[in-house]
Amino acid sequence: MELIGAINKPKKGPLPNYSAYHVIMAFFILGDGPIGRRALAERLDLGEGTVRTLIEKLYGLGLVSASAKGCQLTKRGDKMLMDIKKKVSYKPHIAAGTITIGKANSAILIRDAAKLIKSGMEQRDAAISAGTMGATTILLDEDDPRIPMFTADGRMQARTRVLCEDMKMEKGDVLIIGTGETEKEAERATWAAAYTVLERR
């Protein structure tokens, strides 16, 4: 994740208008195939000028190429995405039920990262700071999922188990569910919350 941080925080010059989590989001989106700059800006919920700056940075590092079809990852970019995917599993759209408060939800499983979670508040606050409704952090004790500092009722606990099974969660993993009024907001919430964990991996 050091390169992600470097892309977000250049050694000199002004800080970019995108966050580190936007960089990881961009990798996952670009990993699906060529995409135009305008469409990428729409997915990331950023201005076209900001996305142009991000693409230029990735291009300069040999991570992205551009063609008439749009922008896509190079072999080096693909390798970086594969390295990230060894640590995380991502689902942009999930049914979270009463676990969250938003209409739209997405989820990220971060493998072997439970030791990095304290109360889950850091992840929630990061999601809120990103302009979303928040995020819920789930841990797995033996076969029982739990939300730190929260007691789930039977219905919520049942839904949490289903999500953990769907994401193939194992003891020691962390499941983060971002929530919002729209799918874009939910994705942003999830990645903003997840990066608080990923940056320490």
Short mmCIF file of C-alpha atoms in Angstrom, two decimals:
data_model
loop_
_atom_site.label_atom_id
_atom_site.label_comp_id
_atom_site.label_asym_id
_atom_site.label_seq_id
_atom_site.Cartn_x
_atom_site.Cartn_y
_atom_site.Cartn_z
CA MET A 1 0.00 0.00 0.00
CA GLU A 2 3.04 2.29 0.10
CA LEU A 3 2.69 3.11 -3.60
CA ILE A 4 -0.98 4.03 -3.07
CA GLY A 5 0.08 6.48 -0.38
CA ALA A 6 2.80 7.90 -2.62
CA ILE A 7 0.30 8.46 -5.44
CA ASN A 8 -1.95 10.31 -3.04
CA LYS A 9 0.80 12.31 -1.29
CA PRO A 10 3.45 13.54 -3.74
CA LYS A 11 6.86 14.52 -2.35
CA LYS A 12 6.41 18.08 -3.57
CA GLY A 13 3.65 20.29 -4.88
CA PRO A 14 0.05 20.66 -3.69
CA LEU A 15 -1.93 17.70 -2.44
CA PRO A 16 -4.34 16.25 -5.01
CA ASN A 17 -8.11 16.62 -4.73
CA TYR A 18 -8.56 12.85 -4.53
CA SER A 19 -7.98 10.58 -1.54
CA ALA A 20 -5.97 7.37 -1.21
CA TYR A 21 -9.16 5.32 -1.26
CA HIS A 22 -10.05 6.86 -4.64
CA VAL A 23 -6.80 5.40 -5.99
CA ILE A 24 -7.73 1.86 -4.91
CA MET A 25 -11.27 2.32 -6.24
CA ALA A 26 -9.80 3.39 -9.57
CA PHE A 27 -7.69 0.22 -9.74
CA PHE A 28 -10.73 -2.00 -9.22
CA ILE A 29 -12.76 -0.08 -11.82
CA LEU A 30 -9.93 -0.09 -14.37
CA GLY A 31 -9.45 -3.79 -13.70
CA ASP A 32 -12.85 -4.43 -15.30
CA GLY A 33 -11.57 -3.17 -18.67
CA PRO A 34 -11.10 0.08 -20.60
CA ILE A 35 -13.13 3.04 -19.40
CA GLY A 36 -13.32 6.66 -20.51
CA ARG A 37 -12.18 9.46 -18.25
CA ARG A 38 -15.67 10.91 -17.93
CA ALA A 39 -17.16 7.54 -16.98
CA LEU A 40 -14.37 6.97 -14.47
CA ALA A 41 -15.01 10.39 -12.95
CA GLU A 42 -18.69 9.47 -12.61
CA ARG A 43 -17.87 6.17 -10.87
CA LEU A 44 -15.40 7.82 -8.50
CA ASP A 45 -17.73 10.79 -7.91
CA LEU A 46 -14.88 13.19 -8.74
CA GLY A 47 -14.47 16.04 -11.19
CA GLU A 48 -13.00 15.28 -14.61
CA GLY A 49 -10.01 17.54 -13.92
CA THR A 50 -9.23 15.64 -10.74
CA VAL A 51 -9.50 12.30 -12.53
CA ARG A 52 -7.24 13.62 -15.30
CA THR A 53 -4.61 14.39 -12.64
CA LEU A 54 -4.99 10.90 -11.15
CA ILE A 55 -4.72 9.19 -14.56
CA GLU A 56 -1.65 11.24 -15.46
CA LYS A 57 -0.02 10.15 -12.19
CA LEU A 58 -0.83 6.47 -12.84
CA TYR A 59 0.34 6.81 -16.45
CA GLY A 60 3.64 8.31 -15.33
CA LEU A 61 4.20 5.32 -13.04
CA GLY A 62 3.50 2.87 -15.86
CA LEU A 63 0.33 1.57 -14.21
CA VAL A 64 -2.20 2.78 -16.78
CA SER A 65 -2.28 3.09 -20.56
CA ALA A 66 -4.66 5.09 -22.75
CA SER A 67 -6.22 4.26 -26.12
CA ALA A 68 -9.28 5.13 -28.19
CA LYS A 69 -11.23 2.69 -25.99
CA GLY A 70 -10.28 4.56 -22.84
CA CYS A 71 -7.91 4.00 -19.93
CA GLN A 72 -6.89 0.56 -18.74
CA LEU A 73 -4.32 -1.08 -16.50
CA THR A 74 -0.93 -2.08 -17.88
CA LYS A 75 0.70 -5.38 -16.94
CA ARG A 76 2.33 -3.60 -14.02
CA GLY A 77 -1.02 -2.14 -13.00
CA ASP A 78 -2.66 -5.57 -13.26
CA LYS A 79 0.02 -7.05 -11.01
CA MET A 80 -0.57 -4.33 -8.44
CA LEU A 81 -4.32 -5.00 -8.53
CA MET A 82 -3.72 -8.74 -8.08
CA ASP A 83 -1.54 -7.98 -5.05
CA ILE A 84 -4.37 -5.91 -3.55
CA LYS A 85 -6.89 -8.68 -4.29
CA LYS A 86 -4.76 -11.11 -2.29
CA LYS A 87 -5.66 -9.02 0.75
CA VAL A 88 -9.26 -8.04 -0.02
CA SER A 89 -12.49 -9.26 -1.59
CA TYR A 90 -14.93 -6.63 -2.80
CA LYS A 91 -18.64 -6.65 -3.61
CA PRO A 92 -19.99 -3.29 -4.83
CA HIS A 93 -23.63 -4.21 -4.20
CA ILE A 94 -25.00 -6.24 -1.28
CA ALA A 95 -28.25 -6.56 0.66
CA ALA A 96 -27.37 -5.61 4.24
CA GLY A 97 -30.86 -5.53 5.73
CA THR A 98 -31.04 -3.84 9.13
CA ILE A 99 -27.26 -3.96 9.65
CA THR A 100 -26.92 -0.52 8.08
CA ILE A 101 -29.07 2.59 7.71
CA GLY A 102 -28.66 3.41 4.03
CA LYS A 103 -30.56 2.31 0.94
CA ALA A 104 -27.39 1.13 -0.82
CA ASN A 105 -24.57 -0.97 0.60
CA SER A 106 -21.28 -2.48 -0.50
CA ALA A 107 -18.75 -4.68 1.28
CA ILE A 108 -15.03 -5.32 1.53
CA LEU A 109 -13.44 -8.31 3.26
CA ILE A 110 -9.89 -7.65 4.47
CA ARG A 111 -8.03 -10.85 5.23
CA ASP A 112 -6.22 -11.38 8.53
CA ALA A 113 -6.71 -7.80 9.74
CA ALA A 114 -8.86 -8.19 12.87
CA LYS A 115 -5.91 -7.29 15.09
CA LEU A 116 -5.95 -3.81 13.54
CA ILE A 117 -9.54 -3.09 14.63
CA LYS A 118 -10.25 -1.42 17.97
CA SER A 119 -13.86 -0.26 18.20
CA GLY A 120 -14.86 0.15 14.55
CA MET A 121 -15.35 3.87 15.17
CA GLU A 122 -12.30 4.81 13.11
CA GLN A 123 -13.81 3.09 10.08
CA ARG A 124 -17.22 4.66 10.64
CA ASP A 125 -15.72 8.12 11.06
CA ALA A 126 -13.63 7.76 7.89
CA ALA A 127 -16.76 6.88 5.93
CA ILE A 128 -18.65 9.86 7.36
CA SER A 129 -15.70 12.15 6.59
CA ALA A 130 -15.97 10.99 2.99
CA GLY A 131 -19.47 12.48 2.89
CA THR A 132 -21.41 9.24 3.35
CA MET A 133 -23.80 7.78 5.91
CA GLY A 134 -21.16 5.59 7.54
CA ALA A 135 -19.77 2.07 7.72
CA THR A 136 -20.19 -1.01 9.89
CA THR A 137 -17.25 -3.21 10.88
CA ILE A 138 -17.78 -6.92 11.51
CA LEU A 139 -15.36 -9.36 13.16
CA LEU A 140 -15.59 -13.15 13.46
CA ASP A 141 -15.05 -14.89 16.80
CA GLU A 142 -14.87 -18.63 16.13
CA ASP A 143 -18.12 -19.08 14.15
CA ASP A 144 -19.93 -16.07 15.61
CA PRO A 145 -19.78 -12.69 13.83
CA ARG A 146 -19.91 -9.58 15.97
CA ILE A 147 -20.05 -5.82 15.53
CA PRO A 148 -17.64 -4.16 18.02
CA MET A 149 -19.37 -2.16 20.77
CA PHE A 150 -22.82 -3.22 19.55
CA THR A 151 -25.29 -5.94 20.52
CA ALA A 152 -27.20 -7.25 17.51
CA ASP A 153 -30.71 -8.64 17.78
CA GLY A 154 -31.56 -12.07 16.38
CA ARG A 155 -32.62 -10.82 12.96
CA MET A 156 -29.52 -8.68 12.51
CA GLN A 157 -27.25 -11.48 13.73
CA ALA A 158 -28.79 -13.87 11.20
CA ARG A 159 -28.23 -11.41 8.35
CA THR A 160 -24.67 -10.83 9.52
CA ARG A 161 -23.98 -14.59 9.38
CA VAL A 162 -25.31 -14.75 5.81
CA LEU A 163 -23.05 -11.89 4.73
CA CYS A 164 -20.02 -13.50 6.38
CA GLU A 165 -20.74 -16.76 4.56
CA ASP A 166 -21.26 -14.97 1.24
CA MET A 167 -17.92 -13.20 1.62
CA LYS A 168 -16.22 -16.45 2.74
CA MET A 169 -15.10 -14.76 5.94
CA GLU A 170 -12.72 -16.59 8.28
CA LYS A 171 -11.58 -15.95 11.83
CA GLY A 172 -9.15 -13.04 11.87
CA ASP A 173 -10.73 -11.34 8.85
CA VAL A 174 -12.52 -7.98 8.85
CA LEU A 175 -15.74 -7.28 6.97
CA ILE A 176 -16.61 -3.63 6.33
CA ILE A 177 -19.99 -2.59 4.98
CA GLY A 178 -20.32 0.95 3.66
CA THR A 179 -23.74 2.51 3.38
CA GLY A 180 -25.34 5.48 1.67
CA GLU A 181 -28.34 6.83 -0.19
CA THR A 182 -26.82 5.83 -3.55
CA GLU A 183 -24.58 3.04 -4.82
CA LYS A 184 -21.75 5.50 -5.46
CA GLU A 185 -22.01 6.78 -1.90
CA ALA A 186 -21.97 3.24 -0.51
CA GLU A 187 -18.86 2.36 -2.52
CA ARG A 188 -17.12 5.51 -1.33
CA ALA A 189 -18.05 4.74 2.27
CA THR A 190 -16.69 1.21 2.01
CA TRP A 191 -13.35 2.16 0.49
CA ALA A 192 -12.83 5.15 2.80
CA ALA A 193 -13.43 2.93 5.82
CA ALA A 194 -11.36 0.06 4.46
CA TYR A 195 -8.35 2.24 3.75
CA THR A 196 -7.96 2.98 7.47
CA VAL A 197 -7.11 -0.72 7.78
CA LEU A 198 -5.30 -1.28 4.48
CA GLU A 199 -2.83 1.56 5.04
CA ARG A 200 -1.52 -0.33 8.08
CA ARG A 201 -1.06 -3.64 6.24
#
